[in-house]
Tab-separated table of C-alpha atoms in Angstrom:
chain	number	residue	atom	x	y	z
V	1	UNK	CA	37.423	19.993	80.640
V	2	UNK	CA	38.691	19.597	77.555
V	3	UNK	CA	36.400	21.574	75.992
V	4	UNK	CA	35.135	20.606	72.060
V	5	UNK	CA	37.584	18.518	70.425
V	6	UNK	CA	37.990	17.662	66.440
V	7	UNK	CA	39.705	15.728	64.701
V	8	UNK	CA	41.738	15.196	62.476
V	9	UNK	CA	43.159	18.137	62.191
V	10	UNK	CA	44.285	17.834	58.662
V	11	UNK	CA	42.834	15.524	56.108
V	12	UNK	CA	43.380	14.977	52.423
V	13	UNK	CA	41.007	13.110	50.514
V	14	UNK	CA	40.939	12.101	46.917
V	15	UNK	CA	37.144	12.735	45.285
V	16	UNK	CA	35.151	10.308	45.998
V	17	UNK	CA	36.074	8.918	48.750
V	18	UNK	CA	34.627	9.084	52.245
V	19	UNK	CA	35.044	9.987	55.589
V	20	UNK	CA	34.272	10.727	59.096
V	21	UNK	CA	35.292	14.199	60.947
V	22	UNK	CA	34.785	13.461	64.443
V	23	UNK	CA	33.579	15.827	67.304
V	24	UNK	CA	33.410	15.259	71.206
V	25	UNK	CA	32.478	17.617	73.674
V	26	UNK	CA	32.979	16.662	77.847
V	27	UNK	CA	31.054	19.488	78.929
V	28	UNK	CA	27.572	17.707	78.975
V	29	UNK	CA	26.103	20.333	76.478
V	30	UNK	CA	23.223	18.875	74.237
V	31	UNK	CA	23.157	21.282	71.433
V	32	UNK	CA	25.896	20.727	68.855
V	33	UNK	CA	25.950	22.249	65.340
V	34	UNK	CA	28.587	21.953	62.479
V	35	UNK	CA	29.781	24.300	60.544
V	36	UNK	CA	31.979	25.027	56.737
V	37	UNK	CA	33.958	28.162	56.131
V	38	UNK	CA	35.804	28.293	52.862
V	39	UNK	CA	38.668	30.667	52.338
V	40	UNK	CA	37.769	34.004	53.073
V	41	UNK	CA	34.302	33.263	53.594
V	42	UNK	CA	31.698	33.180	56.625
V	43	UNK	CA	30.536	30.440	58.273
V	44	UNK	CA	27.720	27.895	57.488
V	45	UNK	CA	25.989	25.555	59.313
V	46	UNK	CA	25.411	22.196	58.020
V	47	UNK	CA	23.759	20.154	60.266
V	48	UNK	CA	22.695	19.818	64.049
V	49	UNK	CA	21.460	18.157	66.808
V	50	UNK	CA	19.628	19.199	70.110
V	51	UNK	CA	19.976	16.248	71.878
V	52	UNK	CA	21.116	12.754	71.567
V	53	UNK	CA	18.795	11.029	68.529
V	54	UNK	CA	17.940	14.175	66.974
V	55	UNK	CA	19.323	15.980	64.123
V	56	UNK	CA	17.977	18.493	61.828
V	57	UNK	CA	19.586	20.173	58.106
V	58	UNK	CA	21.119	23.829	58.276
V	59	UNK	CA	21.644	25.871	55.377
V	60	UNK	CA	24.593	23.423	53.221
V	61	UNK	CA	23.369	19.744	54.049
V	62	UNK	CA	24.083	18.407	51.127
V	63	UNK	CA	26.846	15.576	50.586
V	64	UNK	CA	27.136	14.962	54.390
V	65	UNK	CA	25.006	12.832	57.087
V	66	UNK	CA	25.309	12.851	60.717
V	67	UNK	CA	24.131	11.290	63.866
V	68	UNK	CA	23.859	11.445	67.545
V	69	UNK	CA	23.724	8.491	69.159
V	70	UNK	CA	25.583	9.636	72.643
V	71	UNK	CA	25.232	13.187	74.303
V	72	UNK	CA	29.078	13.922	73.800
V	73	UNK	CA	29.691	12.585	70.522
V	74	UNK	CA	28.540	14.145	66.975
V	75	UNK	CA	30.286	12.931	63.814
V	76	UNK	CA	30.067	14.368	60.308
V	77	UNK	CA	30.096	11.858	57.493
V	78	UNK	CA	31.030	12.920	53.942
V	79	UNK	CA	29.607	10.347	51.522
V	80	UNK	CA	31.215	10.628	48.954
V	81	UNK	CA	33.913	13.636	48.834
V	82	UNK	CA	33.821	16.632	46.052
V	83	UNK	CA	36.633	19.143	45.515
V	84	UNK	CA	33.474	21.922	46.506
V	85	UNK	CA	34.024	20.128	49.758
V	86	UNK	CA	37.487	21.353	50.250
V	87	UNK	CA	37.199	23.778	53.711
V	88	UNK	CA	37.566	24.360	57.278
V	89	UNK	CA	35.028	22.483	59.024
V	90	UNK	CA	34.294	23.708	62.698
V	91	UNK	CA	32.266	21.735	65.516
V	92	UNK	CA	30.492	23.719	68.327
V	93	UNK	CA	28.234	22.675	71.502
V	94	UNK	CA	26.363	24.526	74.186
V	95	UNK	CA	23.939	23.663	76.993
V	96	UNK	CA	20.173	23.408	75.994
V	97	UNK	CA	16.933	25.613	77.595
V	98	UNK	CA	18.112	28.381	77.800
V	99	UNK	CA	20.310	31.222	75.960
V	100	UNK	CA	24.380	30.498	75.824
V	101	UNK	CA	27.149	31.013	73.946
V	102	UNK	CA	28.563	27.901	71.743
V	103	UNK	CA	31.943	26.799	72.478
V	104	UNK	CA	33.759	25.701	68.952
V	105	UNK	CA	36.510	23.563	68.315
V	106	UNK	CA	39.709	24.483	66.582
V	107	UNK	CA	38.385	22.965	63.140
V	108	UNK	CA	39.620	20.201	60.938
V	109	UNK	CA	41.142	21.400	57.590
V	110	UNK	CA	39.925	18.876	54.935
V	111	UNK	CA	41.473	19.345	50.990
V	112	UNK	CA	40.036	17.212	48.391
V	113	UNK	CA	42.199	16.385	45.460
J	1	UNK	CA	15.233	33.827	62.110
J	2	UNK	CA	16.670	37.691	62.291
J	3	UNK	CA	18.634	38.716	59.544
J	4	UNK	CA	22.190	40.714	61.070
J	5	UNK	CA	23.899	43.867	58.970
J	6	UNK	CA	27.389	44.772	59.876
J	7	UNK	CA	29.818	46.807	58.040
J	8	UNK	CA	32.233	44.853	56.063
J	9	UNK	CA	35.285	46.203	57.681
J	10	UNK	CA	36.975	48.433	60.656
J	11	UNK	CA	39.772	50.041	61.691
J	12	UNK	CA	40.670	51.074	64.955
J	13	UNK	CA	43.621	52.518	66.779
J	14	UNK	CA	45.137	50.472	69.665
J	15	UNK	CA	44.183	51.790	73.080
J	16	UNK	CA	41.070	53.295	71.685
J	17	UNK	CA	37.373	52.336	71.886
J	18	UNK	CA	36.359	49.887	69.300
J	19	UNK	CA	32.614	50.472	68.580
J	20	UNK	CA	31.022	47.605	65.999
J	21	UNK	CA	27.750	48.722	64.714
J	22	UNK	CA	24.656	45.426	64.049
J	23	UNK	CA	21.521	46.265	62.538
J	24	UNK	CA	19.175	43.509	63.644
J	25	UNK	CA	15.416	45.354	62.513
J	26	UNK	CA	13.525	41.934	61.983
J	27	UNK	CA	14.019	40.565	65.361
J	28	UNK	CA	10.995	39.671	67.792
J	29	UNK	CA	10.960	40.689	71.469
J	30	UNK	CA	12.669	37.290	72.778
J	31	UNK	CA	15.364	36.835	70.878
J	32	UNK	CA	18.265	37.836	71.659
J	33	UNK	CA	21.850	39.404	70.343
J	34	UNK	CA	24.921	37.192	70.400
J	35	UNK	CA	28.551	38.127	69.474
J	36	UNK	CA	31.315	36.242	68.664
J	37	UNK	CA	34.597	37.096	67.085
J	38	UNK	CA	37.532	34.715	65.625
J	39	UNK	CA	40.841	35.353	64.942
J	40	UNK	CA	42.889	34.097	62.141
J	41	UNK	CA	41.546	30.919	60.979
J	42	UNK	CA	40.848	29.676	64.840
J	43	UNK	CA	37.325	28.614	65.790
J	44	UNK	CA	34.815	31.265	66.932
J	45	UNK	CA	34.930	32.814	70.273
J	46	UNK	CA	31.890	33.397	72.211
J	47	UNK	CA	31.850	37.252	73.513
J	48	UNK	CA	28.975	38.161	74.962
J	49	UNK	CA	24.809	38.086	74.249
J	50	UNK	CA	22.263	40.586	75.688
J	51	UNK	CA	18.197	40.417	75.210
J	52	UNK	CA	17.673	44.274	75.994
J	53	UNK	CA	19.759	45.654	78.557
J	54	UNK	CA	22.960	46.835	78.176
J	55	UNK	CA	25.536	44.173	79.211
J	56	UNK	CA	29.027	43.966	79.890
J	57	UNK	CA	31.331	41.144	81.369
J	58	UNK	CA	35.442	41.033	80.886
J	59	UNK	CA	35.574	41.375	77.062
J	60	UNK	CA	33.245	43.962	75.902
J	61	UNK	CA	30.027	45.476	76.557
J	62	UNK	CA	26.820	45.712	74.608
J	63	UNK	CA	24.702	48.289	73.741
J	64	UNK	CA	21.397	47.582	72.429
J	65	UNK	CA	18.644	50.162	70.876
J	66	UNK	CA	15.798	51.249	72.886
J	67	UNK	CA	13.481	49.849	69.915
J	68	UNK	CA	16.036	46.834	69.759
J	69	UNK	CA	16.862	46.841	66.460
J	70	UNK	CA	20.361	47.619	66.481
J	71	UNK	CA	22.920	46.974	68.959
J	72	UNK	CA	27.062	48.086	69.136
J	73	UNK	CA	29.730	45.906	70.720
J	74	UNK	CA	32.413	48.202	72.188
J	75	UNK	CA	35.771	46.723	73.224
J	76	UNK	CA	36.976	49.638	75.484
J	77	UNK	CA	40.602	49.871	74.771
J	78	UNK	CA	41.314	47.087	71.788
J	79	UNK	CA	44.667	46.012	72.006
J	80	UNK	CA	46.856	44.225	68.564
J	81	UNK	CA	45.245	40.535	69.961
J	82	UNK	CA	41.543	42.220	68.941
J	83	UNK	CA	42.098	42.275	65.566
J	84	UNK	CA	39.710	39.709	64.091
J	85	UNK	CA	36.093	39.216	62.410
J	86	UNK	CA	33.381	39.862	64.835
J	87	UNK	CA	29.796	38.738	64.331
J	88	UNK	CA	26.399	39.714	65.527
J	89	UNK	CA	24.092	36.953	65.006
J	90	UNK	CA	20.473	36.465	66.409
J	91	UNK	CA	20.096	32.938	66.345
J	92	UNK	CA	16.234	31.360	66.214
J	93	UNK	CA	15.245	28.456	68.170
J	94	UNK	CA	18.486	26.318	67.620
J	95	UNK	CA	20.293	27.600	64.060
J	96	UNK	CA	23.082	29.630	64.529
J	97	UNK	CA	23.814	31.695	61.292
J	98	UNK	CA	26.620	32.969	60.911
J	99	UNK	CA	26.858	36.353	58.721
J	100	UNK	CA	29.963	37.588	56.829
J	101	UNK	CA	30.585	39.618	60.168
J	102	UNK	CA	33.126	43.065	60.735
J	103	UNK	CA	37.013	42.351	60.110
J	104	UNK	CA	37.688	44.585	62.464
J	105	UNK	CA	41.883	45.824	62.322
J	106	UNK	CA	43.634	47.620	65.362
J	107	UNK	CA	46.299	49.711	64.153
J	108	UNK	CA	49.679	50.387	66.230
């Protein structure tokens, strides 16, 4: 298994522009949240999604959509990128019905100039 | 969803008993405790989770209150590679919140 994978890795956006983060997990796991952490800072969720079709707001939804169309895939659109955007955005999945840990991804670092 | 309080920060010295303190006192009778740590700038780690009884598996164990409303994670002899934030979070249905969590520092 490959686990949760990201990417890119590294992205550098001018403001205003937009872009997709992408996030795959192989592990068949139908919860799958994203997260922001800006330097120094906690983590906070943004959106997720307990199953294919269904998504839901966390506590920073604001300036990104996402979707779930397949079981392994769940991308994270910015519409319309803001220097406040600039942070390390982590992807995480876990199985469903039950209590277990979430496995995260190594993150993508995204700057906006 | 249960609101987490850990200390801010943590030192311990290596080959000693690293014991992380989590006040949870607002949460119900089924949820339950969940600990994860990350080091660096990496992605968080998954550790271990416990509803009431005291766990323990290859990383750490966890001790949680009688009354449930705190709970300690104890890494029995950190080593250099534990130094890293740890958090206690006590997620609700599906949201995962993440605290600010223990930077926890093992000293040589």
């Amino acid at each position: 298994n490959a686990g949760v994978t990201q990417t890119p890795k590294f992205q550098v956006l001018k403001t205003g522009q937009s872009m997709t983060l992408q996030c795959a997990q192989d592990m068949n796991h139908e919860y799958m949240s994203w997260y922001r952490q800006d330097p120094g800072m906690g983590l906070r969720l943004i959106h997720y999604s307990v199953g294919a079709g269904i998504t839901d707001q966390g506590e920073v939804p604001n300036g990104y959509n996402v979707s779930r169309s397949t079981t392994e895939d769940f991308p994270l659109r910015l519409l319309s990128a803001a220097p406040s955007q600039t942070s390390v955005y982590f992807c995480a999945s876990r199985l469903g019905g039950g209590n277990y840990g979430y496995t995260f991804g190594s993150g993508t670092r995204l700057t906006v100039v | 969803d249960a609101k987490t309080t850990q200390p801010t920060s943590m030192d311990c010295a290596e080959g000693r008993a690293a014991n992380l303190p989590c006040n949870h006192s607002t949460i119900s009778g089924n949820e339950y405790v969940y600990w994860y740590r990350q080091i660096h700038s990496q992605g968080p780690q998954y550790i271990i989770h416990g509803l009431k009884n005291n766990e323990t598996n290859e990383m750490a164990s966890l001790i949680i209150t009688e009354d449930r409303k705190s709970s300690t994670l104890i890494l029995p002899h950190a080593t250099l590679r534990d130094t890293a934030v740890y958090y206690c979070i006590v997620p609700g249905t599906y949201k995962y919140i993440f605290g600010t969590g223990t930077r926890l520092k093992v000293l040589a």
